CSV table of C-alpha atoms in Angstrom, one decimal:
chain,number,residue,atom,x,y,z
A,1,MET,CA,0.1,0.2,-0.1
A,2,LYS,CA,1.3,3.6,-0.9
A,3,PHE,CA,0.7,6.7,0.8
A,4,GLU,CA,0.8,10.3,0.3
A,5,TYR,CA,2.0,11.7,3.6
A,6,PHE,CA,0.5,15.4,4.0
A,7,ARG,CA,0.2,17.6,7.5
A,8,ASP,CA,-1.8,15.7,9.7
A,9,GLY,CA,-2.5,12.7,8.5
A,10,TYR,CA,-2.4,11.0,5.4
A,11,ILE,CA,-4.4,9.3,2.0
A,12,SER,CA,-3.7,6.4,0.2
A,13,ARG,CA,-3.8,7.4,-3.4
A,14,THR,CA,-4.4,3.4,-4.9
A,15,ASP,CA,-6.6,2.7,-1.8
A,16,VAL,CA,-9.3,4.6,-2.9
A,17,ASN,CA,-11.9,4.9,-5.5
A,18,LEU,CA,-12.1,7.5,-8.2
A,19,ASN,CA,-15.4,8.4,-6.2
A,20,HIS,CA,-13.1,11.1,-4.8
A,21,MET,CA,-11.5,9.8,-1.9
A,22,ILE,CA,-14.1,6.8,-0.3
A,23,PRO,CA,-11.5,4.9,1.1
A,24,ASP,CA,-11.1,0.8,-0.1
A,25,ILE,CA,-10.3,-0.9,2.7
A,26,ARG,CA,-10.5,-4.4,3.6
A,27,ILE,CA,-12.0,-5.5,6.4
A,28,SER,CA,-9.5,-8.7,6.6
A,29,ASP,CA,-6.9,-6.6,6.6
A,30,PHE,CA,-7.6,-6.1,10.0
A,31,ASP,CA,-7.4,-9.2,11.3
A,32,TYR,CA,-5.2,-10.6,14.7
A,33,ASN,CA,-6.1,-14.2,16.4
A,34,LEU,CA,-8.0,-13.6,20.3
A,35,PRO,CA,-8.2,-16.9,22.5
A,36,ASP,CA,-11.5,-16.7,24.2
A,37,GLU,CA,-9.5,-16.6,28.0
A,38,ARG,CA,-8.2,-13.1,26.5
A,39,ILE,CA,-11.2,-11.7,27.1
A,40,ALA,CA,-11.5,-10.2,29.9
A,41,LYS,CA,-15.6,-11.6,31.0
A,42,TYR,CA,-15.8,-9.1,34.5
A,43,PRO,CA,-13.9,-6.3,35.6
A,44,LEU,CA,-10.8,-6.4,38.0
A,45,GLU,CA,-11.1,-5.7,41.7
A,46,GLN,CA,-10.6,-2.0,41.4
A,47,ARG,CA,-10.6,-0.2,38.4
A,48,ASP,CA,-7.4,1.3,38.5
A,49,MET,CA,-5.1,-2.1,39.2
A,50,SER,CA,-5.4,-2.5,35.1
A,51,LYS,CA,-2.2,-3.0,33.0
A,52,LEU,CA,-1.7,-0.2,30.8
A,53,LEU,CA,0.2,-0.1,27.3
A,54,GLU,CA,1.1,3.2,25.9
A,55,TYR,CA,2.4,3.7,22.5
A,56,SER,CA,4.4,7.1,21.6
A,57,HIS,CA,7.1,7.6,18.5
A,58,GLY,CA,6.6,4.4,17.6
A,59,GLU,CA,7.7,2.1,20.7
A,60,VAL,CA,5.5,0.0,22.9
A,61,SER,CA,6.3,-0.1,26.7
A,62,GLU,CA,3.9,-1.6,29.9
A,63,HIS,CA,3.0,0.4,32.8
A,64,LYS,CA,-0.6,0.1,35.4
A,65,PHE,CA,-3.0,2.7,34.5
A,66,LYS,CA,-2.2,4.5,37.9
A,67,GLU,CA,0.2,5.9,35.8
A,68,ILE,CA,-1.8,7.5,33.4
A,69,PRO,CA,-1.3,11.1,35.3
A,70,GLU,CA,3.1,10.8,35.3
A,71,LEU,CA,1.6,10.2,30.9
A,72,ILE,CA,-0.4,13.2,30.2
A,73,PRO,CA,1.4,15.9,29.1
A,74,ALA,CA,1.5,19.6,31.7
A,75,ASP,CA,-1.1,22.1,30.3
A,76,SER,CA,-2.9,19.8,27.4
A,77,ILE,CA,-6.4,19.5,27.1
A,78,MET,CA,-8.2,16.3,28.7
A,79,VAL,CA,-11.7,15.1,26.5
A,80,PHE,CA,-14.5,12.2,29.0
A,81,ASN,CA,-17.2,11.7,27.3
A,82,ASP,CA,-20.1,12.4,30.2
A,83,THR,CA,-22.8,9.9,29.0
A,84,LYS,CA,-24.5,7.9,30.8
A,85,VAL,CA,-25.2,3.8,30.2
A,86,VAL,CA,-29.1,3.1,31.0
A,87,PRO,CA,-30.4,-0.1,30.9
A,88,ALA,CA,-32.0,-0.5,27.7
A,89,ARG,CA,-33.2,-4.6,27.9
A,90,LEU,CA,-35.9,-5.2,28.9
A,91,HIS,CA,-37.7,-9.0,27.9
A,92,PHE,CA,-41.4,-9.8,26.7
A,93,GLN,CA,-43.1,-12.5,26.7
A,94,ARG,CA,-45.6,-13.5,23.9
A,95,GLU,CA,-49.3,-15.2,25.0
A,96,THR,CA,-47.6,-17.6,23.0
A,97,GLY,CA,-44.8,-17.7,25.7
A,98,ALA,CA,-42.1,-16.9,22.7
A,99,HIS,CA,-39.5,-14.7,24.6
A,100,ILE,CA,-38.7,-10.9,22.8
A,101,GLU,CA,-35.6,-8.9,24.0
A,102,ILE,CA,-36.0,-5.6,23.2
A,103,PHE,CA,-32.7,-3.2,23.3
A,104,CYS,CA,-33.4,0.7,22.7
A,105,LEU,CA,-31.4,2.3,21.0
A,106,GLU,CA,-32.6,6.4,20.4
A,107,PRO,CA,-35.6,7.8,21.2
A,108,VAL,CA,-38.8,8.5,19.0
A,109,LEU,CA,-41.0,10.1,20.6
A,110,PRO,CA,-40.4,12.5,22.1
A,111,ALA,CA,-37.6,13.0,20.1
A,112,GLU,CA,-34.9,14.3,22.8
A,113,TYR,CA,-33.6,12.7,25.5
A,114,ASN,CA,-34.3,14.1,28.4
A,115,LEU,CA,-38.2,14.7,27.7
A,116,ILE,CA,-38.4,10.8,26.7
A,117,PHE,CA,-37.0,10.2,30.7
A,118,ALA,CA,-39.8,12.4,31.7
A,119,GLU,CA,-42.9,10.6,30.3
A,120,THR,CA,-45.3,9.3,32.6
A,121,ALA,CA,-47.2,7.2,30.6
A,122,SER,CA,-46.2,5.8,26.7
A,123,CYS,CA,-43.1,6.6,24.6
A,124,ARG,CA,-41.2,5.3,21.6
A,125,TRP,CA,-38.3,4.1,20.9
A,126,LYS,CA,-36.0,2.9,18.2
A,127,CYS,CA,-35.1,-0.6,19.2
A,128,ILE,CA,-33.1,-3.6,17.7
A,129,VAL,CA,-35.9,-6.6,18.7
A,130,GLY,CA,-34.6,-10.0,19.2
A,131,ASN,CA,-36.8,-13.2,17.2
A,132,VAL,CA,-38.4,-10.3,15.3
A,133,LYS,CA,-39.8,-12.9,12.9
A,134,ARG,CA,-41.9,-14.1,16.0
A,135,TRP,CA,-42.8,-10.7,17.0
A,136,LYS,CA,-46.5,-9.8,14.9
A,137,SER,CA,-48.6,-7.0,15.9
A,138,ASP,CA,-49.5,-9.1,19.3
A,139,VAL,CA,-48.9,-6.5,22.7
A,140,LEU,CA,-46.9,-8.0,24.4
A,141,ARG,CA,-46.2,-8.0,27.9
A,142,LEU,CA,-42.7,-7.6,30.4
A,143,TYR,CA,-41.3,-10.9,31.0
A,144,ASN,CA,-41.5,-10.5,35.3
A,145,PRO,CA,-41.1,-15.1,36.7
A,146,GLU,CA,-41.0,-14.1,40.0
A,147,ASN,CA,-44.0,-12.3,39.8
A,148,ALA,CA,-42.0,-9.1,41.4
A,149,PRO,CA,-44.4,-6.2,42.8
A,150,ALA,CA,-42.5,-3.5,41.6
A,151,VAL,CA,-42.7,-4.9,37.9
A,152,SER,CA,-46.5,-5.8,37.9
A,153,ALA,CA,-47.4,-2.4,39.1
A,154,LEU,CA,-45.9,-0.8,36.2
A,155,ASP,CA,-48.3,-3.1,33.7
A,156,LEU,CA,-45.3,-2.8,31.1
A,157,LYS,CA,-46.3,-3.2,27.6
A,158,ALA,CA,-44.9,-3.2,23.8
A,159,SER,CA,-46.6,-2.3,21.0
A,160,LEU,CA,-44.5,-3.0,17.0
A,161,VAL,CA,-45.3,0.2,15.0
A,162,GLU,CA,-42.6,-0.4,12.3
A,163,ARG,CA,-39.6,-2.4,11.4
A,164,ASP,CA,-37.0,-0.7,9.4
A,165,GLY,CA,-34.2,-3.6,8.1
A,166,GLU,CA,-32.9,-4.1,11.7
A,167,VAL,CA,-34.6,-1.4,13.5
A,168,SER,CA,-37.9,-1.3,14.5
A,169,VAL,CA,-40.0,1.0,16.3
A,170,VAL,CA,-41.7,-0.3,19.4
A,171,GLU,CA,-43.9,1.9,21.5
A,172,PHE,CA,-44.4,1.4,24.9
A,173,THR,CA,-46.9,1.9,27.5
A,174,TRP,CA,-47.1,1.5,31.6
A,175,LYS,CA,-49.2,2.7,34.5
A,176,SER,CA,-48.2,4.1,37.7
A,177,GLY,CA,-47.6,7.3,36.8
A,178,LEU,CA,-42.9,7.0,37.0
A,179,PRO,CA,-41.4,8.3,34.5
A,180,PHE,CA,-39.8,6.4,32.2
A,181,SER,CA,-35.9,7.0,33.2
A,182,ARG,CA,-37.3,5.4,36.6
A,183,VAL,CA,-39.2,2.2,34.3
A,184,LEU,CA,-35.9,1.3,32.9
A,185,GLU,CA,-35.1,1.0,36.4
A,186,ILE,CA,-37.0,-1.3,37.3
A,187,CYS,CA,-37.1,-3.7,34.4
A,188,GLY,CA,-34.4,-2.8,32.4
A,189,THR,CA,-30.7,-4.9,32.5
A,190,VAL,CA,-27.6,-2.9,31.8
A,191,PRO,CA,-26.7,-4.3,28.2
A,192,ILE,CA,-22.9,-5.4,28.8
A,193,PRO,CA,-22.0,-6.6,25.2
A,194,PRO,CA,-22.2,-9.5,23.8
A,195,TYR,CA,-19.5,-11.3,23.2
A,196,LEU,CA,-18.5,-11.4,27.1
A,197,ASN,CA,-21.8,-13.9,26.6
A,198,ARG,CA,-23.2,-13.9,30.2
A,199,GLU,CA,-25.9,-12.5,31.3
A,200,SER,CA,-25.9,-9.1,33.3
A,201,GLU,CA,-25.0,-9.2,36.7
A,202,ALA,CA,-25.7,-7.3,39.9
A,203,ILE,CA,-21.4,-6.2,39.8
A,204,ASP,CA,-22.7,-4.3,36.2
A,205,THR,CA,-24.8,-2.1,37.3
A,206,ASP,CA,-21.8,-0.1,39.1
A,207,ARG,CA,-19.1,-1.2,37.0
A,208,TYR,CA,-20.4,-0.7,33.3
A,209,GLN,CA,-20.0,3.4,33.9
A,210,THR,CA,-18.0,5.3,34.7
A,211,LEU,CA,-17.1,7.6,37.6
A,212,TYR,CA,-18.5,11.0,36.0
A,213,ALA,CA,-20.9,9.8,33.8
A,214,ARG,CA,-23.6,11.8,33.9
A,215,TYR,CA,-26.5,12.3,31.4
A,216,ARG,CA,-28.1,9.5,30.8
A,217,GLY,CA,-28.3,8.2,27.0
A,218,SER,CA,-25.9,4.9,26.4
A,219,VAL,CA,-26.5,1.7,24.9
A,220,ALA,CA,-23.0,0.6,25.4
A,221,ALA,CA,-20.5,2.3,28.2
A,222,PRO,CA,-17.6,4.7,27.0
A,223,THR,CA,-15.5,2.0,28.5
A,224,ALA,CA,-11.7,3.9,28.0
A,225,GLY,CA,-13.1,6.1,31.1
A,226,LEU,CA,-14.1,2.2,33.1
A,227,HIS,CA,-10.6,2.5,34.6
A,228,PHE,CA,-10.2,5.8,36.0
A,229,THR,CA,-10.8,6.6,40.1
A,230,GLN,CA,-11.1,9.9,41.5
A,231,THR,CA,-7.7,9.3,42.5
A,232,GLU,CA,-6.2,9.9,38.4
A,233,LEU,CA,-8.5,11.6,37.8
A,234,ASP,CA,-7.4,13.9,40.2
A,235,ALA,CA,-3.7,13.6,40.4
A,236,ILE,CA,-4.2,14.4,36.3
A,237,LYS,CA,-5.9,18.3,37.9
A,238,ALA,CA,-3.0,19.3,39.9
A,239,LYS,CA,-0.8,18.6,36.9
A,240,GLY,CA,-2.9,21.5,35.4
A,241,VAL,CA,-4.0,19.8,32.5
A,242,ASP,CA,-7.6,20.5,31.5
A,243,MET,CA,-10.2,18.4,32.0
A,244,GLU,CA,-13.8,18.6,29.5
A,245,THR,CA,-16.8,16.8,28.7
A,246,VAL,CA,-17.9,16.0,25.9
A,247,CYS,CA,-21.4,13.9,25.6
A,248,LEU,CA,-22.1,11.6,22.9
A,249,HIS,CA,-24.5,8.6,23.8
A,250,VAL,CA,-23.0,5.3,22.1
A,251,GLY,CA,-25.6,3.1,20.4
A,252,ALA,CA,-26.0,-0.3,19.6
A,253,GLY,CA,-24.2,-0.3,16.3
A,254,THR,CA,-21.8,0.3,18.7
A,255,PHE,CA,-21.8,-4.0,18.2
A,256,LEU,CA,-22.5,-4.5,15.7
A,257,PRO,CA,-20.1,-6.5,13.2
A,258,VAL,CA,-18.3,-5.1,9.4
A,259,LYS,CA,-20.1,-8.1,7.6
A,260,SER,CA,-19.3,-6.4,4.3
A,261,GLU,CA,-15.9,-7.8,2.9
A,262,LEU,CA,-15.3,-3.8,1.3
A,263,ILE,CA,-15.5,-1.6,4.4
A,264,ALA,CA,-17.4,1.0,2.4
A,265,GLY,CA,-20.0,-1.4,2.3
A,266,HIS,CA,-20.4,-1.2,6.1
A,267,ARG,CA,-23.3,1.3,7.3
A,268,MET,CA,-22.5,3.6,10.6
A,269,HIS,CA,-25.6,4.6,12.5
A,270,ARG,CA,-26.3,7.8,13.8
A,271,GLU,CA,-25.3,9.2,17.5
A,272,PRO,CA,-25.9,12.2,19.1
A,273,PHE,CA,-24.0,14.3,21.2
A,274,THR,CA,-23.7,18.0,22.6
A,275,VAL,CA,-20.5,20.0,22.8
A,276,LYS,CA,-20.5,23.3,25.6
A,277,LYS,CA,-19.5,26.5,23.0
A,278,ALA,CA,-16.8,27.2,26.8
A,279,PHE,CA,-15.1,23.8,25.1
A,280,LEU,CA,-15.6,24.4,21.6
A,281,GLU,CA,-14.1,29.1,23.0
A,282,ASP,CA,-10.9,26.6,25.0
A,283,ILE,CA,-9.5,24.3,22.2
A,284,ALA,CA,-10.1,26.7,18.8
A,285,GLY,CA,-6.6,28.5,18.5
A,286,SER,CA,-5.0,27.3,22.1
A,287,GLY,CA,-2.9,25.1,20.8
A,288,ARG,CA,-2.7,22.7,23.3
A,289,LYS,CA,-2.2,18.4,23.1
A,290,VAL,CA,-6.0,17.2,23.5
A,291,VAL,CA,-5.9,13.7,24.7
A,292,ALA,CA,-9.4,12.0,23.9
A,293,VAL,CA,-10.0,9.6,26.8
A,294,GLY,CA,-12.2,6.1,24.7
A,295,THR,CA,-13.3,6.3,20.6
A,296,THR,CA,-16.8,7.7,21.3
A,297,SER,CA,-14.9,11.3,22.5
A,298,VAL,CA,-12.1,10.6,19.2
A,299,ARG,CA,-15.7,10.4,17.0
A,300,THR,CA,-17.1,13.9,18.7
A,301,LEU,CA,-13.9,15.7,18.6
A,302,GLU,CA,-12.8,14.8,15.3
A,303,SER,CA,-16.8,15.7,14.1
A,304,LEU,CA,-16.6,19.2,14.9
A,305,TYR,CA,-14.3,20.0,12.4
A,306,TYR,CA,-17.5,18.9,9.6
A,307,ILE,CA,-19.5,20.7,11.4
A,308,GLY,CA,-17.9,24.1,11.7
A,309,VAL,CA,-17.3,23.5,7.8
A,310,SER,CA,-21.3,23.1,7.4
A,311,CYS,CA,-21.1,26.6,9.5
A,312,ILE,CA,-19.4,28.2,6.9
A,313,GLU,CA,-20.1,27.1,3.6
A,314,ASN,CA,-24.6,26.8,4.3
A,315,GLY,CA,-24.7,29.1,8.5
A,316,SER,CA,-26.0,25.8,10.4
A,317,PRO,CA,-24.7,22.8,11.5
A,318,ALA,CA,-25.9,19.6,9.6
A,319,ASP,CA,-24.9,15.8,10.7
A,320,VAL,CA,-21.9,13.8,10.2
A,321,GLY,CA,-21.9,11.9,7.5
A,322,GLN,CA,-20.2,9.1,7.6
A,323,TRP,CA,-17.7,9.3,4.0
A,324,ASP,CA,-18.3,13.2,4.5
A,325,PRO,CA,-13.9,13.4,5.8
A,326,TYR,CA,-13.3,11.5,2.1
A,327,THR,CA,-15.5,12.3,-0.2
A,328,ARG,CA,-13.4,17.0,-0.9
A,329,GLU,CA,-11.2,18.3,0.0
A,330,TYR,CA,-11.3,21.4,2.9
A,331,GLY,CA,-9.4,24.1,3.0
A,332,TYR,CA,-10.6,25.3,6.5
A,333,THR,CA,-8.3,25.4,9.1
A,334,THR,CA,-9.1,24.5,12.7
A,335,GLU,CA,-9.3,27.1,13.8
A,336,GLU,CA,-11.7,28.4,11.7
A,337,ALA,CA,-14.0,26.2,11.7
A,338,LEU,CA,-14.4,25.5,15.3
A,339,GLN,CA,-14.8,29.2,15.6
A,340,ALA,CA,-17.9,29.4,12.9
A,341,ILE,CA,-19.3,27.3,15.2
A,342,VAL,CA,-18.9,29.1,18.1
A,343,SER,CA,-20.2,31.9,15.8
A,344,TYR,CA,-23.8,30.0,15.2
A,345,LEU,CA,-24.3,29.6,18.9
A,346,ASP,CA,-23.6,33.6,20.0
A,347,ALA,CA,-26.1,34.8,17.2
A,348,GLU,CA,-28.6,31.7,17.9
A,349,GLY,CA,-27.3,32.6,21.8
A,350,LEU,CA,-26.7,29.0,22.7
A,351,ASP,CA,-24.7,28.2,25.0
A,352,GLU,CA,-23.9,24.3,23.3
A,353,LEU,CA,-24.1,22.4,19.9
A,354,ASN,CA,-26.9,19.3,20.0
A,355,ALA,CA,-25.8,17.7,16.8
A,356,GLY,CA,-25.5,14.3,15.3
A,357,THR,CA,-22.6,12.1,13.6
A,358,ARG,CA,-22.3,8.9,11.7
A,359,ILE,CA,-18.3,9.4,10.9
A,360,ILE,CA,-15.7,6.4,10.3
A,361,ILE,CA,-12.6,6.8,11.1
A,362,VAL,CA,-10.4,4.1,8.9
A,363,PRO,CA,-7.0,4.6,6.9
A,364,GLY,CA,-6.8,7.9,5.3
A,365,PHE,CA,-8.5,10.1,7.8
A,366,ARG,CA,-6.8,13.1,8.6
A,367,PHE,CA,-7.0,13.3,12.7
A,368,ARG,CA,-7.8,17.8,13.1
A,369,ILE,CA,-7.8,18.3,16.9
A,370,VAL,CA,-7.0,14.7,19.1
A,371,ASP,CA,-3.3,14.5,19.5
A,372,MET,CA,-3.4,11.4,22.4
A,373,LEU,CA,-5.5,8.5,22.9
A,374,VAL,CA,-6.7,6.6,26.0
A,375,THR,CA,-8.5,3.7,24.6
A,376,ASN,CA,-9.2,0.0,25.7
A,377,PHE,CA,-8.6,-3.5,23.3
A,378,HIS,CA,-11.1,-3.6,20.4
A,379,GLN,CA,-12.3,-5.8,18.0
A,380,PRO,CA,-10.0,-8.2,15.1
A,381,GLN,CA,-11.7,-6.9,11.7
A,382,SER,CA,-14.3,-4.1,13.9
A,383,THR,CA,-14.9,-0.1,13.4
A,384,LEU,CA,-13.1,0.8,16.6
A,385,LEU,CA,-9.8,-0.5,15.5
A,386,LEU,CA,-9.5,1.1,12.2
A,387,LEU,CA,-9.3,3.5,13.5
A,388,ILE,CA,-6.2,2.4,16.1
A,389,SER,CA,-4.9,2.5,12.9
A,390,ALA,CA,-5.5,5.5,11.4
A,391,PHE,CA,-4.0,7.6,14.0
A,392,VAL,CA,-1.2,5.2,14.7
A,393,ASN,CA,-0.1,5.0,11.0
A,394,GLY,CA,-0.8,1.9,10.0
A,395,ASP,CA,1.3,0.1,13.3
A,396,TRP,CA,-1.7,-1.5,15.0
A,397,LYS,CA,0.4,-4.5,14.7
A,398,LYS,CA,3.2,-4.0,17.1
A,399,ILE,CA,0.9,-2.4,19.4
A,400,TYR,CA,-1.3,-6.0,19.8
A,401,ASP,CA,0.9,-8.1,19.7
A,402,PHE,CA,2.5,-6.7,22.3
A,403,ALA,CA,-0.5,-7.1,24.5
A,404,LEU,CA,-1.2,-10.1,23.1
A,405,SER,CA,2.0,-11.3,24.6
A,406,HIS,CA,2.1,-9.7,27.5
A,407,GLY,CA,-0.5,-10.8,29.2
A,408,PHE,CA,-2.5,-7.7,28.5
A,409,ARG,CA,-6.4,-8.8,28.7
A,410,PHE,CA,-9.0,-7.0,26.1
A,411,LEU,CA,-11.7,-5.3,25.0
A,412,SER,CA,-14.4,-3.8,27.0
A,413,TYR,CA,-13.5,-4.9,29.9
A,414,GLY,CA,-10.1,-5.5,29.8
A,415,ASP,CA,-7.2,-3.5,30.0
A,416,SER,CA,-6.0,-0.2,28.3
A,417,SER,CA,-3.3,2.1,26.7
A,418,ILE,CA,-2.5,5.3,25.9
A,419,LEU,CA,-1.5,6.4,21.9
A,420,SER,CA,0.1,9.4,20.9
A,421,ARG,CA,-0.7,10.1,17.8
A,422,ARG,CA,1.8,9.5,14.6
């Protein structure tokens, strides 16, 4: 593969379609052998006892996660995703006895998270439905084999409104006047990743959640943040590092495998995010290194450039499409793009940006904001592994070979890494 280098990234001139720069990447080139015993099925007893791999200037070394404050540059900006995982898995039963699992993805009616969680009688969600072909038009009742009084009092029911490929729109109704956020707490389970091959347990309620989680909406945890305790957060702050937050609600698309031979055939789901105006003002032209905690923070931050371009060219923000970074040349500086968002928010009297992104980050992507990344170890042939490859300029095999040969634990409850962009 031959690459042409330019400032802040690289583009493959041999592996792109003529439909300008959409990468023609085979997902099979991003495979590695991950034995089942290397997948961490449960978290460690203490969050910060995990291993930490450092990748810097092309070299790999091993640390303990407790040492991460020493590896963060002073006077940098560290960005966390403060989304909160909701117990979004619900188990229902048809009158025939067939079990139907419903996985809430994204609010439909009302369409905003804060409003739908406040509803007290009914609401509609986009959902992934297990055994959906066995669900015709009947109304489902929540599966409650132990006849728990709190569950029975709600009388939670589900009706299928429409189906669109993998996603269905489901209407939920319930009694008692409790807000839907409380209904999920009573009736739902934590949606731990399917590759753990086990049911949710009590430990997941606490440990599949970051310490700083604040805004409800994710169906998967931003797992890079699971390692942080207050000790590390305090030490990083004491070092003079600015600690900022964004909020991207992680969708179930993070669990969906890439089924197409070429990554161009994979469809990314929309994920909503929020960024405060004060933060945008801080990073616009600051010149400081930006350390993103988790791939969700990376996707949020790198989407901002294209939001800014929309503000410059169209006068207002627009959702970022999956291939927007690859299908044209962009001549604006990062500072110009970020300042355009700030100017738009000022003109509209808004103190935060609310938008959505389907961005996919693959080799050939030009990073404009993020300099360092804290992240776990990802599945073979996944979009997240492609992101890592793009970030380290194709050096992902060196990193993963080191992790596999040095006893690192993999995936959501596994160990961590801190990577410097090449």
